[in-house]
Coordinates of N, CA and C in Angstrom, one line a residue:
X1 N 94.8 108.7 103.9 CA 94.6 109.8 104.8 C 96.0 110.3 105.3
X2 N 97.1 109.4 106.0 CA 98.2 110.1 106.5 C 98.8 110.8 105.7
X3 N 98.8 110.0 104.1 CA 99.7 110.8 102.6 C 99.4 112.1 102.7
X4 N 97.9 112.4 102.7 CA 97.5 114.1 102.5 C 97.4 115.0 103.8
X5 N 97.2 114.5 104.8 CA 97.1 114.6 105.9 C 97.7 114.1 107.1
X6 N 98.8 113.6 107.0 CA 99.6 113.4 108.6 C 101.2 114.0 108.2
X7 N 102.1 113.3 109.2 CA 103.0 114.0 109.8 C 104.2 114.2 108.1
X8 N 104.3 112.9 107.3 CA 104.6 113.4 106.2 C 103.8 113.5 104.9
X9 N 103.0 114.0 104.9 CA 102.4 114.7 103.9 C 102.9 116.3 103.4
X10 N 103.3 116.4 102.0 CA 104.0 117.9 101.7 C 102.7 119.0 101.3
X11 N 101.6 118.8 101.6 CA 100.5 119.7 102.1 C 101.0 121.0 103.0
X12 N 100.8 121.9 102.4 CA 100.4 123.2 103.7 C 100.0 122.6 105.0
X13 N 100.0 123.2 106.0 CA 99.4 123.0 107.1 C 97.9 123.4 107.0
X14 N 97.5 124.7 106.2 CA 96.1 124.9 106.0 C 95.6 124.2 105.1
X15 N 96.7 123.4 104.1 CA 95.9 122.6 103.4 C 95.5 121.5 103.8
X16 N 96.2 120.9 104.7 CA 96.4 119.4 105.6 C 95.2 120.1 106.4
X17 N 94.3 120.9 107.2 CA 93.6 120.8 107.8 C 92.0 121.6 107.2
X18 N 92.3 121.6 105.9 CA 91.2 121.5 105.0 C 90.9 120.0 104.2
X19 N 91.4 119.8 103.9 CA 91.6 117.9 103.4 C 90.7 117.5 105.1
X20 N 91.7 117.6 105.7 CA 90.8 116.8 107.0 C 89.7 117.2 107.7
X21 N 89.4 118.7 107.6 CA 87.7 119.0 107.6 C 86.9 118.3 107.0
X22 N 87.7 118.6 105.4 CA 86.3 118.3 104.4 C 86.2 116.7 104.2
X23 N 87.3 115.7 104.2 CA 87.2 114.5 103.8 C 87.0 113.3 105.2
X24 N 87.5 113.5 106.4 CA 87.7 112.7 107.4 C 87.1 113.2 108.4
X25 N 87.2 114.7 109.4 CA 86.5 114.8 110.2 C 85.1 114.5 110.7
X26 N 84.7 113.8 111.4 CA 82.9 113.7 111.7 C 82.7 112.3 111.2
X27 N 84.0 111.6 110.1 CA 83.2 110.3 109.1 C 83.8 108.9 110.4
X28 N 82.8 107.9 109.8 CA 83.1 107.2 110.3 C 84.5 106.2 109.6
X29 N 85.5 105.7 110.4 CA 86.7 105.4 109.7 C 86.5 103.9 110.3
X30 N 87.8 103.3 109.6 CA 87.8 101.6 110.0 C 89.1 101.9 110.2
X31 N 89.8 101.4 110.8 CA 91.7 100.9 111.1 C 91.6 99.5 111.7
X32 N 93.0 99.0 111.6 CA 93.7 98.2 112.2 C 94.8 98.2 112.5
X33 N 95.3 97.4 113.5 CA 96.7 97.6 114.2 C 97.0 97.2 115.4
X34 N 97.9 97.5 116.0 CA 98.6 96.7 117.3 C 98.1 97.7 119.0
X35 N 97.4 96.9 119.4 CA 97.3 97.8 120.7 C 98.2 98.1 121.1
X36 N 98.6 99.8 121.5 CA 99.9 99.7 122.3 C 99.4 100.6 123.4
X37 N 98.6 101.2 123.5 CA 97.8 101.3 125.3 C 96.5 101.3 125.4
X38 N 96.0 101.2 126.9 CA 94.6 101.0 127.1 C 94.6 102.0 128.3
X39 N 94.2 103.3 128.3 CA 93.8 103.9 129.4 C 92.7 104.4 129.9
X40 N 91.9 103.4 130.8 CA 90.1 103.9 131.1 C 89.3 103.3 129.7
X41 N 88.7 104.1 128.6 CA 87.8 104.5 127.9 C 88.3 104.4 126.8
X42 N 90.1 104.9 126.6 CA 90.4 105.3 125.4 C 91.6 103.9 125.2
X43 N 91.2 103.6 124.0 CA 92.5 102.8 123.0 C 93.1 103.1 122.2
X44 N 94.9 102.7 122.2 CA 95.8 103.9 121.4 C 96.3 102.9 120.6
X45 N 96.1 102.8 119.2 CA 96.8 101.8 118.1 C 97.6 102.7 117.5
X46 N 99.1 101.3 117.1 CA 99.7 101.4 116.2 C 99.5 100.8 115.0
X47 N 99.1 102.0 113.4 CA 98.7 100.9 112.5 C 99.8 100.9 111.4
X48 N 101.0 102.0 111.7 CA 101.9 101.3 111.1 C 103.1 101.1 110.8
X49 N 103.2 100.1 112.2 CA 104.3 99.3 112.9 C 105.3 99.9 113.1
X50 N 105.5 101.5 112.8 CA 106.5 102.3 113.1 C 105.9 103.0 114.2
X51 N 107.0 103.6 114.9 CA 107.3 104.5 116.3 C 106.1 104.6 117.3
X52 N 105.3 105.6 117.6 CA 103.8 105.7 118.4 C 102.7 105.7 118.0
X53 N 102.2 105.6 118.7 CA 100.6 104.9 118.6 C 100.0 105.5 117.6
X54 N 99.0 105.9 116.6 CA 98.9 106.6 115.5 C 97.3 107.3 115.5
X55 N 96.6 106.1 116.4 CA 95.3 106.8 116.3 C 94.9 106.3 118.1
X56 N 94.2 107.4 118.9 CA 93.4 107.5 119.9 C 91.8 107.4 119.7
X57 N 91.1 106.3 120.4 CA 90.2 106.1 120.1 C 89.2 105.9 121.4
X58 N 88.5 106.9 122.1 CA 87.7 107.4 122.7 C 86.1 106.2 122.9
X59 N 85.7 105.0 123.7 CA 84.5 104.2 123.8 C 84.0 104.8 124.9
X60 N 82.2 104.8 124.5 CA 81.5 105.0 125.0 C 81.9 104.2 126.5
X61 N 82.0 103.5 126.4 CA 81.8 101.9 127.5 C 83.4 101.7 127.9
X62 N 83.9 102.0 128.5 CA 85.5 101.1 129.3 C 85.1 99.9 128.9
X63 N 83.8 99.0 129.8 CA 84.2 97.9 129.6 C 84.0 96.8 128.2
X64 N 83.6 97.7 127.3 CA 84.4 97.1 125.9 C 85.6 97.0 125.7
X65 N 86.7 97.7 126.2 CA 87.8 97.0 125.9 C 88.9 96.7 127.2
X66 N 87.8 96.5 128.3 CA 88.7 95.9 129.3 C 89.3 94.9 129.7
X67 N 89.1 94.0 129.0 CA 90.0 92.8 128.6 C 90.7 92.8 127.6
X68 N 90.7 93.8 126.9 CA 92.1 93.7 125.5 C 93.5 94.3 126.2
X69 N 94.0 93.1 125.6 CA 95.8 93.3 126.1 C 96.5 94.4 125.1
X70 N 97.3 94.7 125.9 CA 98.8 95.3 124.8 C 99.5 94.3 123.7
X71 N 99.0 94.8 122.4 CA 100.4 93.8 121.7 C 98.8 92.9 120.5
X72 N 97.4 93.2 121.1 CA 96.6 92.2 120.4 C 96.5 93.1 119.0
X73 N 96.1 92.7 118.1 CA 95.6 92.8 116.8 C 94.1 93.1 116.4
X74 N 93.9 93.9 115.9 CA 92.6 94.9 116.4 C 92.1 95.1 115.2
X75 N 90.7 95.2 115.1 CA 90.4 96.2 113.7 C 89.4 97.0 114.7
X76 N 88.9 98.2 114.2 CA 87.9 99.3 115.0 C 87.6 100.3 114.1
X77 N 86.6 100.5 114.4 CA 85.1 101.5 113.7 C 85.4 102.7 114.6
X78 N 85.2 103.6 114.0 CA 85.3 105.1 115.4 C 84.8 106.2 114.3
X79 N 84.5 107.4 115.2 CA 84.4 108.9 114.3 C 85.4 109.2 114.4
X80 N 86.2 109.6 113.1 CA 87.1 110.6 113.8 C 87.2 112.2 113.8
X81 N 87.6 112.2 115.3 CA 87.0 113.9 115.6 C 88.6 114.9 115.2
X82 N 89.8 114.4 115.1 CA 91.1 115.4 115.6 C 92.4 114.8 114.3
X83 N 92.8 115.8 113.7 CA 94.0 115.3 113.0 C 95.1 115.4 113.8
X84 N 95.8 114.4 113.4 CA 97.0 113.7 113.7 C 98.1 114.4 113.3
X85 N 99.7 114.3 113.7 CA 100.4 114.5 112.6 C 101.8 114.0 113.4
X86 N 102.7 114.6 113.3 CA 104.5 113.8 114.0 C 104.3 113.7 115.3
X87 N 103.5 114.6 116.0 CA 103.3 114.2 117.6 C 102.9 113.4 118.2
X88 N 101.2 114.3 117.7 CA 100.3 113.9 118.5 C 99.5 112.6 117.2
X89 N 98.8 112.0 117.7 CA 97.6 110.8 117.6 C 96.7 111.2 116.6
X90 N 96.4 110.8 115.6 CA 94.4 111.2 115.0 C 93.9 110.9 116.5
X91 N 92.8 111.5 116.2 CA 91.8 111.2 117.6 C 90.6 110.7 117.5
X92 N 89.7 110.0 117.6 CA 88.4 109.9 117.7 C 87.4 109.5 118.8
X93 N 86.3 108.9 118.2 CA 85.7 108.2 119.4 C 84.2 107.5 119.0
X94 N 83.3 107.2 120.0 CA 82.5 106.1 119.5 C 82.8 104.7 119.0
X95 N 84.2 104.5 120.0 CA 84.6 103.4 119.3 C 83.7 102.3 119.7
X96 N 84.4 101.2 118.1 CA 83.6 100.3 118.5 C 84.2 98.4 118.0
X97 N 84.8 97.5 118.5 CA 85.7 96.5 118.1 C 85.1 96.0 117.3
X98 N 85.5 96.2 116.0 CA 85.1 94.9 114.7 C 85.4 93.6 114.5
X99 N 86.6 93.4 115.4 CA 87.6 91.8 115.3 C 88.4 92.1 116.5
X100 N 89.1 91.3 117.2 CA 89.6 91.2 118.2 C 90.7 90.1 117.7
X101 N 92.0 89.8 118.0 CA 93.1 89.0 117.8 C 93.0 88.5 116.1
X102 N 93.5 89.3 115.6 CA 93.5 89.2 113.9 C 94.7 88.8 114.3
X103 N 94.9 87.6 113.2 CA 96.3 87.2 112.5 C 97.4 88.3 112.1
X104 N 98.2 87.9 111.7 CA 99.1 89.0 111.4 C 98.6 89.0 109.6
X105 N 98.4 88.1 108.9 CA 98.1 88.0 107.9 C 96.6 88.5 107.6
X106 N 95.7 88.4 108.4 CA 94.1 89.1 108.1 C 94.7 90.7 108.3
X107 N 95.7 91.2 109.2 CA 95.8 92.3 109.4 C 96.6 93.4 108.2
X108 N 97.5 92.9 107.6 CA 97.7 92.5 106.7 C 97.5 93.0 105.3
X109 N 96.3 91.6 105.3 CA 94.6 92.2 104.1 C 94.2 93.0 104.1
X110 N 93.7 93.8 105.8 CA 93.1 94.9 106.0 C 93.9 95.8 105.6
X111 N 95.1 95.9 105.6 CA 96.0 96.9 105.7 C 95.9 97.4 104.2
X112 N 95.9 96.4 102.9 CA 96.0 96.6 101.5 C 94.9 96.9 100.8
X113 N 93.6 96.7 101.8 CA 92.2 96.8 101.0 C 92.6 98.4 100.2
X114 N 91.7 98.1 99.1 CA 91.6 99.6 98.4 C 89.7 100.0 98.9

């Protein structure tokens, strides 16, 4: 998704936001990555390991992830509603925790699945 659609992809900007209508908007996605904030409702992962958070993820429920720290190792289910790109965040919501404190190594696997 980032290749065709984020901050370096050589896509148009109308094409980058046709790709992400037609293929990503509305679907349900999986990620993994490093919590790097928790504010209220919404959780901001880094998935990969470079600079800012990469995806915003919107829960029904605060107290689903009111006990997750900064720094844990995450996998999460979400829609995603908003493309991303050098600034700002993908965005989504309905999140929902699939694994909580993944290895660096399960994270990893997730990262390489095809």
């Amino acid at each position: 998704m980032v290749v065709e659609v984020g901050c370096t992809s050589s896509n148009s900007d109308d094409k980058k936001e046709d790709i992400f209508r037609e293929q990503y908007k509305n679907k349900w996605m999986t990620f993994v990555g490093v919590v790097e904030g928790i504010d209220g409702d919404v959780l901001s992962i880094n998935c990969d390991m470079q600079g800012i958070s990469d995806v915003r993820i919107e829960f029904d429920d605060e107290k689903s992830i009111y006990e997750i720290k900064k720094g844990t190792l995450i996998k999460v289910k979400f829609a995603m509603r908003k493309i991303g790109g050098c600034i700002e965040s993908f965005q989504g919501d309905k999140g929902e925790i699939v694994q909580k404190d993944l290895s660096m190594s399960e994270m990893q696997n997730e990262m390489f699945k095809k």
